[in-house]
mmCIF file of C-alpha atoms in Angstrom:
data_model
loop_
_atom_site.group_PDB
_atom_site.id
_atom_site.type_symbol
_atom_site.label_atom_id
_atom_site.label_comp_id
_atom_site.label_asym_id
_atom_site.label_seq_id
_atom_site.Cartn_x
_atom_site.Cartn_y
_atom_site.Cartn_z
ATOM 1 C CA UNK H 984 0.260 38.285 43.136
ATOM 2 C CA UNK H 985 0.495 42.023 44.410
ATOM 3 C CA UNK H 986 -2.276 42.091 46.552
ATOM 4 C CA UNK H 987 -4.012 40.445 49.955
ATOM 5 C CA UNK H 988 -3.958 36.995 49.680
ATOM 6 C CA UNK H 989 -4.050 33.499 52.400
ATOM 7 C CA UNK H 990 -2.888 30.712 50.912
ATOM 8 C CA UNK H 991 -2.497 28.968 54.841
ATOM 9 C CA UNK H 992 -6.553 29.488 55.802
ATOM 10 C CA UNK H 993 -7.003 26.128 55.219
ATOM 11 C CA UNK H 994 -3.894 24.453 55.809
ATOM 12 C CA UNK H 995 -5.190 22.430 58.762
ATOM 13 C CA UNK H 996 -7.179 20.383 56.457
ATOM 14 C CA UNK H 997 -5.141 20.108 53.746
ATOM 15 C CA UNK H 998 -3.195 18.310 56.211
ATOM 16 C CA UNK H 999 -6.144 16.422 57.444
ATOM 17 C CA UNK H 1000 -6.515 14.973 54.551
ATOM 18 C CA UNK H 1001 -3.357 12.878 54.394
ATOM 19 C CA UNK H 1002 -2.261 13.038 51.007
ATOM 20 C CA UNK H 1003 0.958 14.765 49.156
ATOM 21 C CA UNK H 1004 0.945 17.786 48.144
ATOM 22 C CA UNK H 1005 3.036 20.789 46.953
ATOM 23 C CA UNK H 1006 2.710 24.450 48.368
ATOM 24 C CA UNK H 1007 3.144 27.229 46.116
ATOM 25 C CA UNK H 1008 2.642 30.405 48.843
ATOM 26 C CA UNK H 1009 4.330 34.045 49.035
ATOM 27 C CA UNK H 1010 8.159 33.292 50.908
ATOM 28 C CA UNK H 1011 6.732 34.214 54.518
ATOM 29 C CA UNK H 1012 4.049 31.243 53.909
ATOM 30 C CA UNK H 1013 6.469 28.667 53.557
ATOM 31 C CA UNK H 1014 8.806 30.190 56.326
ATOM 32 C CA UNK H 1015 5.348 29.659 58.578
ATOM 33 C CA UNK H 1016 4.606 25.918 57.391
ATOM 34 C CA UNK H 1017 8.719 24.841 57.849
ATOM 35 C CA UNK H 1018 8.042 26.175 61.641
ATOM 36 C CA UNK H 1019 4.693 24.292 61.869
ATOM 37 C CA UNK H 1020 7.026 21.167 60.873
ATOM 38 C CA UNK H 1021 8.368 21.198 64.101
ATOM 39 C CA UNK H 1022 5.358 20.573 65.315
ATOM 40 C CA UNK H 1023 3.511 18.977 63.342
ATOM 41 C CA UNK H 1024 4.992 15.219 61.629
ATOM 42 C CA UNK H 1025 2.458 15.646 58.952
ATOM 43 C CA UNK H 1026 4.181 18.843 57.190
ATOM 44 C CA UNK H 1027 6.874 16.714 56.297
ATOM 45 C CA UNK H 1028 5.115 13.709 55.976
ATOM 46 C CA UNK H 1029 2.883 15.218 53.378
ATOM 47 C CA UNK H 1030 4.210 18.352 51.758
ATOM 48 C CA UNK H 1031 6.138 17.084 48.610
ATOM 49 C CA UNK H 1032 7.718 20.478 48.117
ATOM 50 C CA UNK H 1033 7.706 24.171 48.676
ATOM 51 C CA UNK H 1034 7.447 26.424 46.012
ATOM 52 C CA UNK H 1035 8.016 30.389 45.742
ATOM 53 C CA UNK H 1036 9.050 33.595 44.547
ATOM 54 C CA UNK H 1037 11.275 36.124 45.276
ATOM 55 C CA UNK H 1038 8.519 38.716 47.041
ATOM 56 C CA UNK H 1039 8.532 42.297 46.682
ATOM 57 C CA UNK H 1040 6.023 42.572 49.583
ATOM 58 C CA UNK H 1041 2.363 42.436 50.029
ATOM 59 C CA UNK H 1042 -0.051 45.238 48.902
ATOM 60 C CA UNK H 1043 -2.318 46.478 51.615
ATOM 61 C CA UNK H 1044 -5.614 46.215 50.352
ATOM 62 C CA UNK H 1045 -6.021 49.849 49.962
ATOM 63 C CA UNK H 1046 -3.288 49.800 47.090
ATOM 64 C CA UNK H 1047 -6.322 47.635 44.979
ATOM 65 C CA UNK H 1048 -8.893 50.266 46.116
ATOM 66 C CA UNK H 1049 -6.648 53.199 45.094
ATOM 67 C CA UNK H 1050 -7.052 51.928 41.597
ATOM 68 C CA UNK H 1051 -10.560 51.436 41.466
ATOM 69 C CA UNK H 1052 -10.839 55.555 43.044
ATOM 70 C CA UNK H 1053 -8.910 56.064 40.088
ATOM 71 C CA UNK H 1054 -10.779 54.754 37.335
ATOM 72 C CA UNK H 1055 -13.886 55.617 39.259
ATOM 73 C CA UNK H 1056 -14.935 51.680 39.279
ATOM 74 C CA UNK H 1057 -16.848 50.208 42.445
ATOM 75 C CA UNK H 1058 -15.571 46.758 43.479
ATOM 76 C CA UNK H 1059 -19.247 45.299 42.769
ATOM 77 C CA UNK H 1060 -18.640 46.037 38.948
ATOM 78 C CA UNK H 1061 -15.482 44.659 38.589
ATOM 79 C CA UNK H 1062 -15.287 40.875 36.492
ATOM 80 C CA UNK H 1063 -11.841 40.879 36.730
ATOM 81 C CA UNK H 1064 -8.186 42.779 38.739
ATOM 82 C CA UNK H 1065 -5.473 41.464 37.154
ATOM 83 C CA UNK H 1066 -2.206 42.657 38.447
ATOM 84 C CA UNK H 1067 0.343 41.514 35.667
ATOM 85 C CA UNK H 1068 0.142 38.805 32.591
ATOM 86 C CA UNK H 1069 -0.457 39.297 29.237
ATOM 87 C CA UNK H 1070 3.277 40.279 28.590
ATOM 88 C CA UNK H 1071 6.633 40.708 31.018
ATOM 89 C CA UNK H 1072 6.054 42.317 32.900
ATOM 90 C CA UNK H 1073 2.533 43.176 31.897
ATOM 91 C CA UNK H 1074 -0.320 45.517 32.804
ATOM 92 C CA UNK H 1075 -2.387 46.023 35.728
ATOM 93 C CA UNK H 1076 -5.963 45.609 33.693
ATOM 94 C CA UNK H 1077 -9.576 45.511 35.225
ATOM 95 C CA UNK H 1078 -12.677 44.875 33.761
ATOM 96 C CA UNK H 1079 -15.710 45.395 34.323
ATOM 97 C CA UNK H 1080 -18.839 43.366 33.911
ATOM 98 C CA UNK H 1081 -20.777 45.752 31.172
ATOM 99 C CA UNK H 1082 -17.144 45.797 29.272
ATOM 100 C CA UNK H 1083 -15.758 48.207 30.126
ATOM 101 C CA UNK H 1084 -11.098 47.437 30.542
ATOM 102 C CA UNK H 1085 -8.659 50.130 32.511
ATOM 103 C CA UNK H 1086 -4.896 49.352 31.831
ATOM 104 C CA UNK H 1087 -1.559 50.826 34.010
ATOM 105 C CA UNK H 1088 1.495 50.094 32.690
ATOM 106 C CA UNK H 1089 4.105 48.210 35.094
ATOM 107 C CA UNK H 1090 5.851 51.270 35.946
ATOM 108 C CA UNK H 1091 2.396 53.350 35.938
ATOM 109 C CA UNK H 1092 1.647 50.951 38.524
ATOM 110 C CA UNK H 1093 4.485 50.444 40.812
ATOM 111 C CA UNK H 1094 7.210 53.086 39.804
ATOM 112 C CA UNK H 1095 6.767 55.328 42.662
ATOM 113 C CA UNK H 1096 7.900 53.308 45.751
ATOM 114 C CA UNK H 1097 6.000 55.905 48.535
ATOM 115 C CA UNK H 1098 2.278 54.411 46.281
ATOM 116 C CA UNK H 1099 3.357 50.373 46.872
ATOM 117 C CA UNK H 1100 1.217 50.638 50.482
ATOM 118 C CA UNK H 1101 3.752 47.237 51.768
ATOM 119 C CA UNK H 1102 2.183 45.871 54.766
ATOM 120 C CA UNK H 1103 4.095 46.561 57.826
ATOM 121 C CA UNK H 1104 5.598 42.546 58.551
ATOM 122 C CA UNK H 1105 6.945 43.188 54.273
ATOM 123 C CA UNK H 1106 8.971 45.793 55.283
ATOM 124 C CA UNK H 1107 10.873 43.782 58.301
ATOM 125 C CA UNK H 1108 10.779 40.450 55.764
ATOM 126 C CA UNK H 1109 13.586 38.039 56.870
ATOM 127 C CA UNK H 1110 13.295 36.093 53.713
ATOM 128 C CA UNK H 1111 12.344 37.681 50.751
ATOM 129 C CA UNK H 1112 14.196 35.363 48.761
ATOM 130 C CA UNK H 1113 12.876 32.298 49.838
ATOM 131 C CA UNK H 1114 15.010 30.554 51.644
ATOM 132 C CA UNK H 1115 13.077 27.898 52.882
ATOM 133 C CA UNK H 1116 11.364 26.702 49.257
ATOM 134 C CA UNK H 1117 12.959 23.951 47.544
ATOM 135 C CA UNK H 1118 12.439 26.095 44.267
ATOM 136 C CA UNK H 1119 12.666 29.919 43.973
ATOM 137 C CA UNK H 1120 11.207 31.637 40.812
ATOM 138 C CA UNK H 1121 11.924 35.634 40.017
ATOM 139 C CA UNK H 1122 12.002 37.975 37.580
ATOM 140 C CA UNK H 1123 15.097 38.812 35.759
ATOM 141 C CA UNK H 1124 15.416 42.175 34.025
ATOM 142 C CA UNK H 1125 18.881 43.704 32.788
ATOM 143 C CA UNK H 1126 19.781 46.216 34.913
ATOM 144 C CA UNK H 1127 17.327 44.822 37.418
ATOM 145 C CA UNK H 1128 13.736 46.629 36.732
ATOM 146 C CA UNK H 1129 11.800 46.537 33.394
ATOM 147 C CA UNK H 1130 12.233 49.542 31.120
ATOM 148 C CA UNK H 1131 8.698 48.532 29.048
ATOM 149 C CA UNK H 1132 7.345 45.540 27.384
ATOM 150 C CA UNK H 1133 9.933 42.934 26.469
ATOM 151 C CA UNK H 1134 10.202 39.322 26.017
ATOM 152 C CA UNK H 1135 11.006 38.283 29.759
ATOM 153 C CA UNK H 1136 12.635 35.656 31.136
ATOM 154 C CA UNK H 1137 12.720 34.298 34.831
ATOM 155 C CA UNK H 1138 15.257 32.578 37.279
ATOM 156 C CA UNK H 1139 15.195 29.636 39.255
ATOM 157 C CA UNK H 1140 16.762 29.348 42.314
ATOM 158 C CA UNK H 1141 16.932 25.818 43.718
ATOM 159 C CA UNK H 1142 17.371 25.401 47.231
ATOM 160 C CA UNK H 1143 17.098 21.766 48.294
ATOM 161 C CA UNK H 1144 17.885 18.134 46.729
ATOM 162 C CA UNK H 1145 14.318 17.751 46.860
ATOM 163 C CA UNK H 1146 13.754 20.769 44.462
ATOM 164 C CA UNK H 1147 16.377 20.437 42.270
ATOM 165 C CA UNK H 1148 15.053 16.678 41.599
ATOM 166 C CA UNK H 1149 11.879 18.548 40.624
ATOM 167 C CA UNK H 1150 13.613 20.477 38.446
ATOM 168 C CA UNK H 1151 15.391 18.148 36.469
ATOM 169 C CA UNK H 1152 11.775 16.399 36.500
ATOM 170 C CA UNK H 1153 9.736 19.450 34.705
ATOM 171 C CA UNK H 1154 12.994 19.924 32.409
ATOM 172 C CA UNK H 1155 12.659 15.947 31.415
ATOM 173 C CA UNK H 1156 9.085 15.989 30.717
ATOM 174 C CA UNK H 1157 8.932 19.727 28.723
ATOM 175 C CA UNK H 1158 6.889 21.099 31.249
ATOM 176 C CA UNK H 1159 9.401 23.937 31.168
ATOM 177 C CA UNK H 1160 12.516 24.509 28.979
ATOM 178 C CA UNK H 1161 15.502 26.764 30.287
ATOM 179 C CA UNK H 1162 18.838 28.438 29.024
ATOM 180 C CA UNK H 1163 21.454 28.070 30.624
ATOM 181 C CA UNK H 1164 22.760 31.673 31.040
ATOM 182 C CA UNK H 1165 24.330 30.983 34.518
ATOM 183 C CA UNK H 1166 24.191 28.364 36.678
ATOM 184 C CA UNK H 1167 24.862 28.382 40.799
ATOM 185 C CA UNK H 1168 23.504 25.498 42.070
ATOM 186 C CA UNK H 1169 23.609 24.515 45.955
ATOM 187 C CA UNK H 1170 21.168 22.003 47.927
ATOM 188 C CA UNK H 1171 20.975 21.652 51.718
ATOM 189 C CA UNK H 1172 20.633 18.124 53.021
ATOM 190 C CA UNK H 1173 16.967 18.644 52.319
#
C-alpha cells in the first residue's frame, strides 16, 4: 500500500498469544521483527514466515490529503482510497459515500517523483528489497515502469529454505500458478 500504515502496533500480542503465524509487513517491518528475534525467543518460535515486497517507500500522509485538495473531497465523505487494483498497475480511485468515484491513472499518480512526499527513514532504506523475508513479491514491467494498463505479471524472490518450501506449497495446491520466465533461486540456512 502507498500510504501510512503499522502493521507492528500490535505485535506484542500477537506474540502473546502463542500461536504461528505469518507476517506480511512493508520490508523495514520485517527488518524490525528479525532484530526483535534477538531478543525475543518467541519471534522465531512463532513467526512461520516473513512475507514482503519490494517497497518504493512510504507516502507521508499528506500525499493522501493532496488528493482529496484535489478533487475537493473531505476525508469524512470518503467510503473508500484505493491506491491501485482493478488492473496492473491500476488506478488511484476514491469514493465517496453519496457516490460520487475520482480516478488518477498510475502515472497521473506517481509520475512526477518531487509529488511521491517519501518519508524521510524511505529515502535512507537499507533494504528495499527485502532481504530479510523468506518471500519477496514485486512488480515486473518491461523496461521497468508501466507505460498504461496491461496484463501484469509479478516476481518472486525467495530468500530462505523456509520460503521457498512455501512456495513450492502454494504452487502444489493452485493457490498461485507461475511461468517460469527466469529462475535465480538462492536460500540462506534459514
Amino acid at each position: 500500500r502507498y500510504g501510512p500504515a503499522a502493521p507492528l502496533i500490535d505485535f506484542t500480542s500477537i506474540l502473546d498469544r502463542a500461536e504461528p503465524f505469518a507476517l506480511i509487513a512493508k520490508p523495514c517491518d520485517v527488518s524490525a521483527v528479525r532484530n526483535l528475534a534477538k531478543l525475543d525467543p518467541r519471534v522465531d518460535r512463532y513467526m512461520q514466515y516473513a512475507l514482503t515486497l519490494v517497497c518504493g517507500g512510504a507516502s507521508e500522509l499528506t500525499k493522501s490529503q493532496e488528493i482529496l485538495d484535489e478533487f475537493g473531497i473531505d476525508e469524512r465523505e470518503l467510503s473508500l482510497f484505493r491506491y491501485r487494483g482493478f488492473g496492473n498497475p491500476g488506478p488511484t480511485r476514491l469514493e465517496t459515500k453519496d457516490g460520487r468515484a475520482f480516478e488518477l491513472t498510475y502515472q497521473q499518480m506517481w509520475a512526477d517523483e518531487s509529488t511521491w512526499r517519501i518519508q524521510s527513514r524511505c529515502k535512507i532504506c537499507p533494504d528495499a528489497m527485502g532481504e530479510g523475508a523468506d518471500l519477496v513479491v514485486s512488480d515486473v514491467w518491461p523496461g521497468g515502469g508501466p507505460t498504461g494498463e496491461d496484463e501484469g505479471f509479478n516476481g518472486i524472490i525467495v530468500r530462505t529454505r523456509r520460503g521457498l518450501e512455501l512456495h513450492e506449497a502454494a504452487l502444489a495446491a493452485g493457490a498461485m500458478a507461475t511461468s517460469r520466465i527466469g529462475l535465480i533461486a538462492t536460500c540462506s540456512s534459514t
